[in-house]
mmCIF file of C-alpha atoms in Angstrom:
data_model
loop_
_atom_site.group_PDB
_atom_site.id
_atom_site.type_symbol
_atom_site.label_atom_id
_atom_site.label_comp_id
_atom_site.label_asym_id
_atom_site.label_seq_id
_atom_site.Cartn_x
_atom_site.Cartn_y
_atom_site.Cartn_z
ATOM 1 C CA UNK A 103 112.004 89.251 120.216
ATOM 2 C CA UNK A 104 113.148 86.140 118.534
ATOM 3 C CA UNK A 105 111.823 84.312 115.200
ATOM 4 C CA UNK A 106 112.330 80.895 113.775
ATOM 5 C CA UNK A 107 112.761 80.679 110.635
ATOM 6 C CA UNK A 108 111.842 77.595 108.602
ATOM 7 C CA UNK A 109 113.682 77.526 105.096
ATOM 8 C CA UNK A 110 112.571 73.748 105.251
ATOM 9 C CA UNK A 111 113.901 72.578 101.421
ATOM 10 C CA UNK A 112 115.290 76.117 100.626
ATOM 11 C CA UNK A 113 119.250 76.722 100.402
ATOM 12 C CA UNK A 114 120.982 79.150 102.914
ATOM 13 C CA UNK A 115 121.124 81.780 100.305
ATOM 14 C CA UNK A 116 117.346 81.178 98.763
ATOM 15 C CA UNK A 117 116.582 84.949 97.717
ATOM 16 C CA UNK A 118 112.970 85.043 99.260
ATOM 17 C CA UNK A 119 113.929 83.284 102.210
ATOM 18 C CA UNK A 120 117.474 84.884 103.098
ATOM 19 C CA UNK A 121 115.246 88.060 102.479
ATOM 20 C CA UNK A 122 113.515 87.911 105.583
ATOM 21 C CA UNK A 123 116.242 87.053 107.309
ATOM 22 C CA UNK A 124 118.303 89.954 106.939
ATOM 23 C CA UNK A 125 115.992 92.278 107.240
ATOM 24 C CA UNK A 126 114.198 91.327 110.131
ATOM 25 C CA UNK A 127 117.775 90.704 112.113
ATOM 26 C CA UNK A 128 118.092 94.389 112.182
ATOM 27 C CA UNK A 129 115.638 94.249 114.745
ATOM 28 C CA UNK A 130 115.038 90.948 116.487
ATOM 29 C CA UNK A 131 117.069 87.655 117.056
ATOM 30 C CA UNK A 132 116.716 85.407 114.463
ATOM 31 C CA UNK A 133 117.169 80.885 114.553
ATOM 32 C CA UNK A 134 117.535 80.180 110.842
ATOM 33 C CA UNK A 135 117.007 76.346 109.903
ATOM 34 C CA UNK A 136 117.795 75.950 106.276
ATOM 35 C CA UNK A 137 118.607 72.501 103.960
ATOM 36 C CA UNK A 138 122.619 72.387 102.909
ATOM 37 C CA UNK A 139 124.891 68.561 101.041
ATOM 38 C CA UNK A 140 127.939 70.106 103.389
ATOM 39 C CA UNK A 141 128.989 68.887 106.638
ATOM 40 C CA UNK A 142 128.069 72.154 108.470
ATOM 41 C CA UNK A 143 127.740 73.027 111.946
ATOM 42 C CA UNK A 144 125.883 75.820 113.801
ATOM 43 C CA UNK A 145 126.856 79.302 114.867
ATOM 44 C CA UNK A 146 125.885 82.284 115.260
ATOM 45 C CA UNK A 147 126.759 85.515 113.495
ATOM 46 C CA UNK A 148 125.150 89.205 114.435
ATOM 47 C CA UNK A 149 121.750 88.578 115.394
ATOM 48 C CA UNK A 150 120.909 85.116 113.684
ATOM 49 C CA UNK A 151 121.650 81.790 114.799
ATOM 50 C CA UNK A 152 122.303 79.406 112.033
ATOM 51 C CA UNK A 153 121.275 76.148 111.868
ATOM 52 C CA UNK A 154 121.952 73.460 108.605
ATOM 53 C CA UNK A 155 120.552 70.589 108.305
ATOM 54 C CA UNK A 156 121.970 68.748 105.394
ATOM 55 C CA UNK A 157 120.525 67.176 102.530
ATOM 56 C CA UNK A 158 117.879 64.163 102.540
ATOM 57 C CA UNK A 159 118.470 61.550 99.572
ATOM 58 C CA UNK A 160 115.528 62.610 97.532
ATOM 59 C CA UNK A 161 113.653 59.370 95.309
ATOM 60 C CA UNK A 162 112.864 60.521 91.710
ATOM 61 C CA UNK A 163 109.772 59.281 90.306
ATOM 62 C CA UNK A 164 108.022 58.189 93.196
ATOM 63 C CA UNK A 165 105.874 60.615 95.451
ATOM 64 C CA UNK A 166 105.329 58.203 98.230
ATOM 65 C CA UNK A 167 108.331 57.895 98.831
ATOM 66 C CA UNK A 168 109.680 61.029 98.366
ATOM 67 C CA UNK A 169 107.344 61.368 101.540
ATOM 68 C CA UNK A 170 108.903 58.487 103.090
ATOM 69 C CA UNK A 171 112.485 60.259 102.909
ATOM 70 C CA UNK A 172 111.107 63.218 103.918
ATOM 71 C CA UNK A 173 110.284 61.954 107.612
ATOM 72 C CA UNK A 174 113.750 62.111 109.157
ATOM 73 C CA UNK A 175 114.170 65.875 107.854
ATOM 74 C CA UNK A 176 110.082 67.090 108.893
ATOM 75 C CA UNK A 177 111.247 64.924 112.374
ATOM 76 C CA UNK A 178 114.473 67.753 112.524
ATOM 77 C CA UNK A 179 112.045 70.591 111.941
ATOM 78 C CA UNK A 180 109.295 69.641 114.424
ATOM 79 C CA UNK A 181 112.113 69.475 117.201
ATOM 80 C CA UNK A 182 113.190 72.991 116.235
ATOM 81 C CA UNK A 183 109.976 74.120 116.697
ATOM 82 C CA UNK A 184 109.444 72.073 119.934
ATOM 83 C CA UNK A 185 112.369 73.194 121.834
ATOM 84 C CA UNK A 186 114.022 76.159 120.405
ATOM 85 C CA UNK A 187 112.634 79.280 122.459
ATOM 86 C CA UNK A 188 111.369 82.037 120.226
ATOM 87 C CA UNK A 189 108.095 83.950 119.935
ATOM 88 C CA UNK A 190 107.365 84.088 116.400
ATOM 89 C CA UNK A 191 107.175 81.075 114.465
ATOM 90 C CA UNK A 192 107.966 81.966 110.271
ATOM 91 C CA UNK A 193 106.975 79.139 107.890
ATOM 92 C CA UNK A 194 108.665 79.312 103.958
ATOM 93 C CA UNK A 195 107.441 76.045 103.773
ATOM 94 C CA UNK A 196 105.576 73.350 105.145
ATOM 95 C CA UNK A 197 106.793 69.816 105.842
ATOM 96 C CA UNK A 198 105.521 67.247 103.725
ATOM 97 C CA UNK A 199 105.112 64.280 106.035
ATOM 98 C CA UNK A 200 103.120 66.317 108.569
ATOM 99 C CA UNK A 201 102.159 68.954 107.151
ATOM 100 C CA UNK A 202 100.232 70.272 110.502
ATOM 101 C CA UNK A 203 102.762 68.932 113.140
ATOM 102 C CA UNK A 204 104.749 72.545 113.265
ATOM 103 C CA UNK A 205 101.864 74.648 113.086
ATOM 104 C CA UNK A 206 100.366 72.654 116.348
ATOM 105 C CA UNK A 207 103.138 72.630 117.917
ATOM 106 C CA UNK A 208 103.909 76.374 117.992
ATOM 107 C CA UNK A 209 100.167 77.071 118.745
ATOM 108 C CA UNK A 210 100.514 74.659 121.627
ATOM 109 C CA UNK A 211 103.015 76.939 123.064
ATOM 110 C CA UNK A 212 101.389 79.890 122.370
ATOM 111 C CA UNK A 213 103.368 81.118 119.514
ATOM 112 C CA UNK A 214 102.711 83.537 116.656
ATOM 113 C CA UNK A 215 102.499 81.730 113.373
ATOM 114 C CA UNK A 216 103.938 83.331 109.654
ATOM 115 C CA UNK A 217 102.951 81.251 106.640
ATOM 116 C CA UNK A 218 105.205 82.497 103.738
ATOM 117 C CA UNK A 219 103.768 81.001 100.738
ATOM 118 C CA UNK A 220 106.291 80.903 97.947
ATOM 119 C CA UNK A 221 103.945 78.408 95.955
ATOM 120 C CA UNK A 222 100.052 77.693 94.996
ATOM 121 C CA UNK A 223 100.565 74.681 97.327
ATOM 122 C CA UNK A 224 96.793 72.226 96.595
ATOM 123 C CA UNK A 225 98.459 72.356 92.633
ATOM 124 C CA UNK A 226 101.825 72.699 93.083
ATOM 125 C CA UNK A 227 102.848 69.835 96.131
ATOM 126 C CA UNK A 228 103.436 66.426 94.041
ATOM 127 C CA UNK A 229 102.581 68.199 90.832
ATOM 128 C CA UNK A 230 103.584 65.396 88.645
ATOM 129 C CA UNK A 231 100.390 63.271 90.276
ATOM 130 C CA UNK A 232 97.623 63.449 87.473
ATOM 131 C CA UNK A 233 94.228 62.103 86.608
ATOM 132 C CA UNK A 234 91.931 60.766 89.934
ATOM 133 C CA UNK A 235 94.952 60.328 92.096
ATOM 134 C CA UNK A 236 96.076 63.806 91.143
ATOM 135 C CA UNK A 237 92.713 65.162 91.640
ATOM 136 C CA UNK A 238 92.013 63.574 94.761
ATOM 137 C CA UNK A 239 95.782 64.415 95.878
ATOM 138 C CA UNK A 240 94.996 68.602 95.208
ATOM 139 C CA UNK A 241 91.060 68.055 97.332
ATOM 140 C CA UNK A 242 93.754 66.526 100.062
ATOM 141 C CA UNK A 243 96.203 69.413 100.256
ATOM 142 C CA UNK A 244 93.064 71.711 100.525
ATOM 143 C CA UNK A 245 91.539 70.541 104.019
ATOM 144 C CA UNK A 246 95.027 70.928 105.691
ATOM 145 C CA UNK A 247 96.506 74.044 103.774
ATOM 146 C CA UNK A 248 92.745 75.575 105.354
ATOM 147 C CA UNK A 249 93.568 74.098 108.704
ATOM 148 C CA UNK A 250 97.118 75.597 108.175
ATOM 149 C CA UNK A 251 96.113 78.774 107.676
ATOM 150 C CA UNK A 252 93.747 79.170 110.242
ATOM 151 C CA UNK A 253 96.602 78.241 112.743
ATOM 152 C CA UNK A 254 98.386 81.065 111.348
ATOM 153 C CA UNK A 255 98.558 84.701 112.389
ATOM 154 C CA UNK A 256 99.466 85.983 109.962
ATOM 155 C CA UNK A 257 99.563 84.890 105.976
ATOM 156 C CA UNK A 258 101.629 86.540 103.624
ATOM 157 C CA UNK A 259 101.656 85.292 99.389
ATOM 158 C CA UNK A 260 103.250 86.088 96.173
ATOM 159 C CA UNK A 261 100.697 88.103 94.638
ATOM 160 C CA UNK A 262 96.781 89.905 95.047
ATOM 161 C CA UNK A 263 95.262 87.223 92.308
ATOM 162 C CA UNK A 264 96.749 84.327 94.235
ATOM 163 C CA UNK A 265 95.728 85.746 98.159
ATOM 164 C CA UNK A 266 91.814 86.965 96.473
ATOM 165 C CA UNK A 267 91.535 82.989 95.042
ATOM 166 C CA UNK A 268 92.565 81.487 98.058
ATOM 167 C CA UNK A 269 90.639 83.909 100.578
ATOM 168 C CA UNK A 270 87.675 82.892 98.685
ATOM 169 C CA UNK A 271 88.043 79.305 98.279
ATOM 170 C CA UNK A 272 88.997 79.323 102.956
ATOM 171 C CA UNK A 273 87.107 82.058 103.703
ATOM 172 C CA UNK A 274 90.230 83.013 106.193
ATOM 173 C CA UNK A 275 90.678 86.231 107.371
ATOM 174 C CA UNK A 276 91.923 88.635 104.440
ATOM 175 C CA UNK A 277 92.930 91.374 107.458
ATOM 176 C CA UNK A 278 95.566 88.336 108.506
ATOM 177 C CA UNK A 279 96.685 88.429 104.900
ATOM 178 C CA UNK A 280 100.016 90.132 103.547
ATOM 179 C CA UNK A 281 101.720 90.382 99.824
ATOM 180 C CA UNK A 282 105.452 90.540 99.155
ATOM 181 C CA UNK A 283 105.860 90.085 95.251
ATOM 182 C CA UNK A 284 109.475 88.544 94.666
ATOM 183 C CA UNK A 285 111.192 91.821 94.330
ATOM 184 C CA UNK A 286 114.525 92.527 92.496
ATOM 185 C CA UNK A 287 117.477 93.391 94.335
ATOM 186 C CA UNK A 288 118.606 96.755 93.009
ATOM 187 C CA UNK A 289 117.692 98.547 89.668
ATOM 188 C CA UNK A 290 119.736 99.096 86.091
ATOM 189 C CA UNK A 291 119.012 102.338 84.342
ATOM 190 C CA UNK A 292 118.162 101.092 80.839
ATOM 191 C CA UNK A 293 120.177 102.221 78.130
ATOM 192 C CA UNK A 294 118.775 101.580 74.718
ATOM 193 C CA UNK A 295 122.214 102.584 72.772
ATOM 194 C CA UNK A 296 123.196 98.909 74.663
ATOM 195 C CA UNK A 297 120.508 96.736 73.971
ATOM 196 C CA UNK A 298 121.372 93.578 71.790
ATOM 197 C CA UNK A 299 118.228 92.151 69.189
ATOM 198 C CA UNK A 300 118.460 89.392 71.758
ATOM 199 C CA UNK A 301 115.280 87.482 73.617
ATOM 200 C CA UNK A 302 116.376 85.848 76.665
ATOM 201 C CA UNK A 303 114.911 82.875 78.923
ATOM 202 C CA UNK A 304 116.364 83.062 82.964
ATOM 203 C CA UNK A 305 116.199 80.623 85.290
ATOM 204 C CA UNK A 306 118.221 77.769 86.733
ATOM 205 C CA UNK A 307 115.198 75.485 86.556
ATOM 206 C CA UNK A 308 113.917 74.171 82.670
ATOM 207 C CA UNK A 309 110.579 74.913 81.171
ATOM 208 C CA UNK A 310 108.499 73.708 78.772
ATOM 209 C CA UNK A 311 108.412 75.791 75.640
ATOM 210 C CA UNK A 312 107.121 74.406 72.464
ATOM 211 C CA UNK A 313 104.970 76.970 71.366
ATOM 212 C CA UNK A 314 107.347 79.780 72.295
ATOM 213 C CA UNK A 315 110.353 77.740 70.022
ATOM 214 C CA UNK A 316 108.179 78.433 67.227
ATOM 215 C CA UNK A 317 107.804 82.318 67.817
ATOM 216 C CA UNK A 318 111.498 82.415 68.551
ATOM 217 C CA UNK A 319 112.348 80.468 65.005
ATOM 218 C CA UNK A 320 110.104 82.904 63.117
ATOM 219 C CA UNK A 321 111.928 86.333 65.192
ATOM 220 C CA UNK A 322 115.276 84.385 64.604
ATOM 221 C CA UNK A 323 114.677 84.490 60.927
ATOM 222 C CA UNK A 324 114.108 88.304 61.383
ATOM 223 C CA UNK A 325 117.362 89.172 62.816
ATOM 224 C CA UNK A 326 116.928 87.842 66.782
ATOM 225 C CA UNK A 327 118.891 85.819 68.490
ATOM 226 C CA UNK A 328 117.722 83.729 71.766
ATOM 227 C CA UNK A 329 119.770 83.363 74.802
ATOM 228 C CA UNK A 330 119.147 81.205 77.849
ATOM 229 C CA UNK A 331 120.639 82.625 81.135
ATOM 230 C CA UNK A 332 121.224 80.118 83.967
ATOM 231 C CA UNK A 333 121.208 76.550 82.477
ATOM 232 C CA UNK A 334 121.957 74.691 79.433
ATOM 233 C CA UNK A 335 119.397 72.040 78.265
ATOM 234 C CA UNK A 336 118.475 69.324 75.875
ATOM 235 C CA UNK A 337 114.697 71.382 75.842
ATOM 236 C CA UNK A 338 116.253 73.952 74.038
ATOM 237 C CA UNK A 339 118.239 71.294 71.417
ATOM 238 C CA UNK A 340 116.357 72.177 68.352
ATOM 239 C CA UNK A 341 116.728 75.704 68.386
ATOM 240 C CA UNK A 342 119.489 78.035 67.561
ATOM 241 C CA UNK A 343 120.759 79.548 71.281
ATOM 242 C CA UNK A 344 123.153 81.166 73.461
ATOM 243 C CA UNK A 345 123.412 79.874 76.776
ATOM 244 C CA UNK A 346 125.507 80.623 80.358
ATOM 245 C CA UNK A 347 125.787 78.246 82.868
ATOM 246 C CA UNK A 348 124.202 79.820 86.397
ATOM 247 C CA UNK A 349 125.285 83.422 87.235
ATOM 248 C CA UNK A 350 125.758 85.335 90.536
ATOM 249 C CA UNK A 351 123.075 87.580 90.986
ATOM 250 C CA UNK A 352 125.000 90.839 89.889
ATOM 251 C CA UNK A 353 126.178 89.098 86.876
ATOM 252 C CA UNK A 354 122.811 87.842 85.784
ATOM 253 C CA UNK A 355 121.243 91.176 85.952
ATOM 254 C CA UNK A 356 124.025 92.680 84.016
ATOM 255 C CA UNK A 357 123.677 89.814 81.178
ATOM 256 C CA UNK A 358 119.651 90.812 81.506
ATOM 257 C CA UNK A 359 120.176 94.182 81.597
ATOM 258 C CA UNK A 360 122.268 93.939 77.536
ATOM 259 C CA UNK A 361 118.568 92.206 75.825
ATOM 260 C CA UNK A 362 116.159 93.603 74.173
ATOM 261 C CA UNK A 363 113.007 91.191 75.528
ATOM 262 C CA UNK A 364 112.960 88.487 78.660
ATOM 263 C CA UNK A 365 110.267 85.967 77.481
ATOM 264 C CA UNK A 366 108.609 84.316 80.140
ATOM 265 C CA UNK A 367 106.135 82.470 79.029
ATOM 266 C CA UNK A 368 106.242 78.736 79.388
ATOM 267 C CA UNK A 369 104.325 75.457 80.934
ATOM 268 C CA UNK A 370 105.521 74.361 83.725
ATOM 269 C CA UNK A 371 102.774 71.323 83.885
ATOM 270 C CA UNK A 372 100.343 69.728 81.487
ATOM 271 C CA UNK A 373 97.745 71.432 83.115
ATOM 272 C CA UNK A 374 97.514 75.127 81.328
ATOM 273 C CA UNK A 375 95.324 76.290 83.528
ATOM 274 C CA UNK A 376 98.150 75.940 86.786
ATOM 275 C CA UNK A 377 97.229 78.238 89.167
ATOM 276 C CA UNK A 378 101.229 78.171 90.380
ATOM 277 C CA UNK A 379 102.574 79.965 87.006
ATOM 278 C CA UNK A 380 99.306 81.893 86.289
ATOM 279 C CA UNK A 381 98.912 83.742 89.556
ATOM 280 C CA UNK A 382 103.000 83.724 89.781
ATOM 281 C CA UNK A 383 105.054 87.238 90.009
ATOM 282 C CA UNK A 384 108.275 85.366 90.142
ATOM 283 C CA UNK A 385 111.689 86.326 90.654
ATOM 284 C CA UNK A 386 112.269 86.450 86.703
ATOM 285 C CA UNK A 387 109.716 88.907 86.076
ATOM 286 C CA UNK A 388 111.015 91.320 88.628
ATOM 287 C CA UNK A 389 114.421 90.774 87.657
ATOM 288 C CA UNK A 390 113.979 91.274 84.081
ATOM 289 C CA UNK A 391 111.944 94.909 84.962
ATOM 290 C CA UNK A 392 114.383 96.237 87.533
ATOM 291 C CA UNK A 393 117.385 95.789 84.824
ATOM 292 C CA UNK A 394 115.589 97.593 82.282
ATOM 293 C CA UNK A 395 114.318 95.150 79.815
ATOM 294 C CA UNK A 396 110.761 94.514 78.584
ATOM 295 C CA UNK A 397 109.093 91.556 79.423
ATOM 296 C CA UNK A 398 107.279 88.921 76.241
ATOM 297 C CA UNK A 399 104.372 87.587 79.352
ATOM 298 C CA UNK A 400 101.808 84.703 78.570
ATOM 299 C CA UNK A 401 98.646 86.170 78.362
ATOM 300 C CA UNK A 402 96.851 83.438 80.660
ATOM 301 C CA UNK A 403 99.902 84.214 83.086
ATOM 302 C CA UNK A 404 97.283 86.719 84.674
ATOM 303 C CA UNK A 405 98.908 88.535 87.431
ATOM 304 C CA UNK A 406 102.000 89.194 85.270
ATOM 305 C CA UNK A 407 99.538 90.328 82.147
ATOM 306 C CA UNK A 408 97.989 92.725 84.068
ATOM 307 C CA UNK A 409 101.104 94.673 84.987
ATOM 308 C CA UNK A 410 102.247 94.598 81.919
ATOM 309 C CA UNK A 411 99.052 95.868 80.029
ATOM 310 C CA UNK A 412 98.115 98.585 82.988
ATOM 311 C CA UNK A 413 102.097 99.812 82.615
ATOM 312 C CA UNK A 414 102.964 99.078 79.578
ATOM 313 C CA UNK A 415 106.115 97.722 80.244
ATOM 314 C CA UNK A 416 106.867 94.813 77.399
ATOM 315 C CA UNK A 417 103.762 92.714 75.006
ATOM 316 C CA UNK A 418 101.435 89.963 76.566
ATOM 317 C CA UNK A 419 101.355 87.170 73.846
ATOM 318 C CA UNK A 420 99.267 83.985 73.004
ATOM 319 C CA UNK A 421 101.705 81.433 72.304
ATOM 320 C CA UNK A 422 99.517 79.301 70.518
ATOM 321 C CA UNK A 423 98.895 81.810 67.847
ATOM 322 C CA UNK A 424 102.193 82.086 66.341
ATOM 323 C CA UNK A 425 101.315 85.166 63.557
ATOM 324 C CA UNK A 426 99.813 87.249 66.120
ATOM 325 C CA UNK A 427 102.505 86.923 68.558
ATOM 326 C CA UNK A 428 105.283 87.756 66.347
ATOM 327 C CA UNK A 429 103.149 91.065 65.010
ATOM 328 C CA UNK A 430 103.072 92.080 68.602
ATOM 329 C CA UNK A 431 106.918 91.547 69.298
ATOM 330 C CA UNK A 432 107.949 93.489 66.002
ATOM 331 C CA UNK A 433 105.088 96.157 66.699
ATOM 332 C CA UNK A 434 106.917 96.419 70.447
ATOM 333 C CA UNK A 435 110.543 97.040 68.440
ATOM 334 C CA UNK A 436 109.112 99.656 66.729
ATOM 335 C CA UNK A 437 107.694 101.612 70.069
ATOM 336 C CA UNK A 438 110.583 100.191 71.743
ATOM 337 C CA UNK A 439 111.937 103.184 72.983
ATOM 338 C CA UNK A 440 108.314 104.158 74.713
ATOM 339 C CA UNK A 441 108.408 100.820 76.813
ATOM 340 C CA UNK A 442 111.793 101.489 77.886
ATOM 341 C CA UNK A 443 110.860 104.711 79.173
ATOM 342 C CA UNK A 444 108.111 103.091 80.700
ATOM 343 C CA UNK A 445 109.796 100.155 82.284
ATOM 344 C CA UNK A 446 112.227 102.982 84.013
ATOM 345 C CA UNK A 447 109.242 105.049 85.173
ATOM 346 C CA UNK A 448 107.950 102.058 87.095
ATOM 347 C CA UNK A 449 111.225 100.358 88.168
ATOM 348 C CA UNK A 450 111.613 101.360 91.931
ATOM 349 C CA UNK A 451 108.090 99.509 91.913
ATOM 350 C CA UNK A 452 109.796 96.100 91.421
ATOM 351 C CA UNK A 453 112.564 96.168 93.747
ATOM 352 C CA UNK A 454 113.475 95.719 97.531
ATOM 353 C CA UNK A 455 114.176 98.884 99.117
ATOM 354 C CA UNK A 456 114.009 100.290 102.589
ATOM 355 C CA UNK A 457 110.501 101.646 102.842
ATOM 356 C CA UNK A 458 109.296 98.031 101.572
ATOM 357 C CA UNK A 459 111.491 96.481 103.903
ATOM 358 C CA UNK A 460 109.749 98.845 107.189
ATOM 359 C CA UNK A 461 106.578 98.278 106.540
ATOM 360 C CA UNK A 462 107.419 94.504 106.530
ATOM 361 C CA UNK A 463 109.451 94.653 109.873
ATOM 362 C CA UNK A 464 106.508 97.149 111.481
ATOM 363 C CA UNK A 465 104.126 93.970 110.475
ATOM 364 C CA UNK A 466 105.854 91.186 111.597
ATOM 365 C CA UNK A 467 106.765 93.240 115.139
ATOM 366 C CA UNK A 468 103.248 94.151 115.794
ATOM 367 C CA UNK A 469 102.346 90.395 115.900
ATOM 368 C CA UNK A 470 103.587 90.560 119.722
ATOM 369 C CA UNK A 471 102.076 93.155 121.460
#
């Protein structure tokens, strides 16, 4: 059997999408489009035909025509998916000029359909729009996001709050439905004797934090210190920090695996009620769990609470009430060595491993019978 695989924006080595690859070229033939700046050319290694594209000069400030731009790379896609012969058709995106065109197209030909959706895509496609045109921009990614996922066979999302709110809202069929958190790679034992009185922030991509700066001042003045793993900033000017530029993967979760808390709490938008970071389980979360730290969650970031309340596995906060959320922190330190234990208990729960990784090649092989 051979799949197409659409990284559309996504770099070769994107975790979630090189994910899929891998694992399901054990088993079938794999065509793997993804976005590269190098002059590369095709080949083909093992089961998986590779296929760059490079870069599209991206506008800054203006939506429109960041569509505009857009329609020479969706054009690329869209002949992929025209003339490349495969039987499974697996979406990580979908392409922003024509946001229907691939999905046709593979029905057309009597393809199987995957619709991996990294992102709460009504809120989160042209995000900065606000106000009327925002509002009428988010109505407009509804009717074809529906239409897109009743073209697909199967749909698979990020996490049970996001798949319940969006089966309800479509009505599509929740038996077509599939959830594959963003797992960690491999797990680090926690050991408390090497745990620093250090909060860290990971990522490669900046967030807003004003409320959490003023938490982290207070727990600075108590002996903390705050590191940010991935980037340095200008956000994070008037505080006192550490900071590494971005890590390799192993690397990170070594410099992860030395803190005492990973705070991820943040605002990604204006909006605080943004469905993309509060029904989120992203990569940082998982991360942070399977290399034994404690996680400092947002308490409106519900699908991330919830985990952390049921397993006790770090302190859900209110950033906007800065006495309270310090208490909690300094209450954790002091039944510190209870979370740890139960952040281990749990930690083969937050990473990719090979009975995950069956049941996800049994579901995407069943789709041909």
């Amino acid at each position: 059997m051979k799949i197409l695989i659409i990284g559309y924006m996504h770099p070769k080595f994107d975790k979630r999408v090189y994910r899929t690859v891998k694992t399901l070229s054990k088993v079938h033939e794999i065509i793997y489009q993804y976005l590269t700046n190098k002059d590369e050319k095709e080949y083909i290694d093992g089961n998986i035909e590779y296929i760059p594209i490079k870069d599209i000069k991206e506008t800054k400030g203006n939506p429109l025509k960041k569509l505009i731009n857009r329609k020479p790379l969706d054009k690329k896609i869209c002949n992929l998916v025209s003339e490349k012969n495969y039987d499974i058709l697996y979406m990580h995106h979908f392409l922003a000029s024509i946001p229907l065109e691939p999905f046709k197209i593979a029905k057309k030909r009597n393809k199987k359909v995957v619709y991996d959706i990294h992102e709460y895509h009504p809120e989160n496609f042209l995000a900065e729009l606000e106000g009327i045109i925002g509002n009428l921009k988010v109505k407009t990614v509804w009717r074809f996001f529906k239409k897109q996922l009743e073209l697909s066979d199967l749909t698979i999302f990020v996490s049970e709050e996001t798949r319940k709110d969006v089966v309800d809202k479509t009505n599509v069929d929740k038996e077509k439905t599939y959830i594959i958190p963003n797992y960690a790679n491999f797990i680090i034992k926690p050991d408390i004797q090497k745990k620093r009185k250090e909060i860290v922030l990971v990522g490669k991509v900046t967030r807003k934090i004003e409320d959490e700066k003023k938490i982290l001042k207070s727990l600075i003045e108590k002996g903390f210190k705050f590191k940010v793993i991935g980037m340095d900033s200008k956000e994070f000017m008037d505080i006192p920090h550490e900071y590494t530029n971005f890590l390799p993967y192993d690397e990170m979760m070594n410099e992860l695996s030395k803190a005492m808390f990973s705070l991820i709490s943040y605002n990604t938008v204006k909006n605080r009620d943004y469905k993309n970071d509060i029904y989120a389980l992203p990569h940082k979360f998982y991360d942070s769990l399977a290399a034994g730290t404690p996680v400092i969650v947002k308490e409106s970031f519900v699908s991330m609470a919830k985990q952390v309340e049921d397993l006790g596995l770090g302190v859900v906060i209110d950033p906007a009430n800065l006495e309270e959320s310090v208490e909690k922190i300094t209450n954790a330190c002091k039944n510190y060595a209870s979370i740890i234990k139960n952040v281990e208990k749990h930690q083969k729960e937050f990473i990719w491993n090979e009975e995950k990784e069956k049941k996800f090649i049994d579901l995407i092989s069943h789709l041909i019978k």
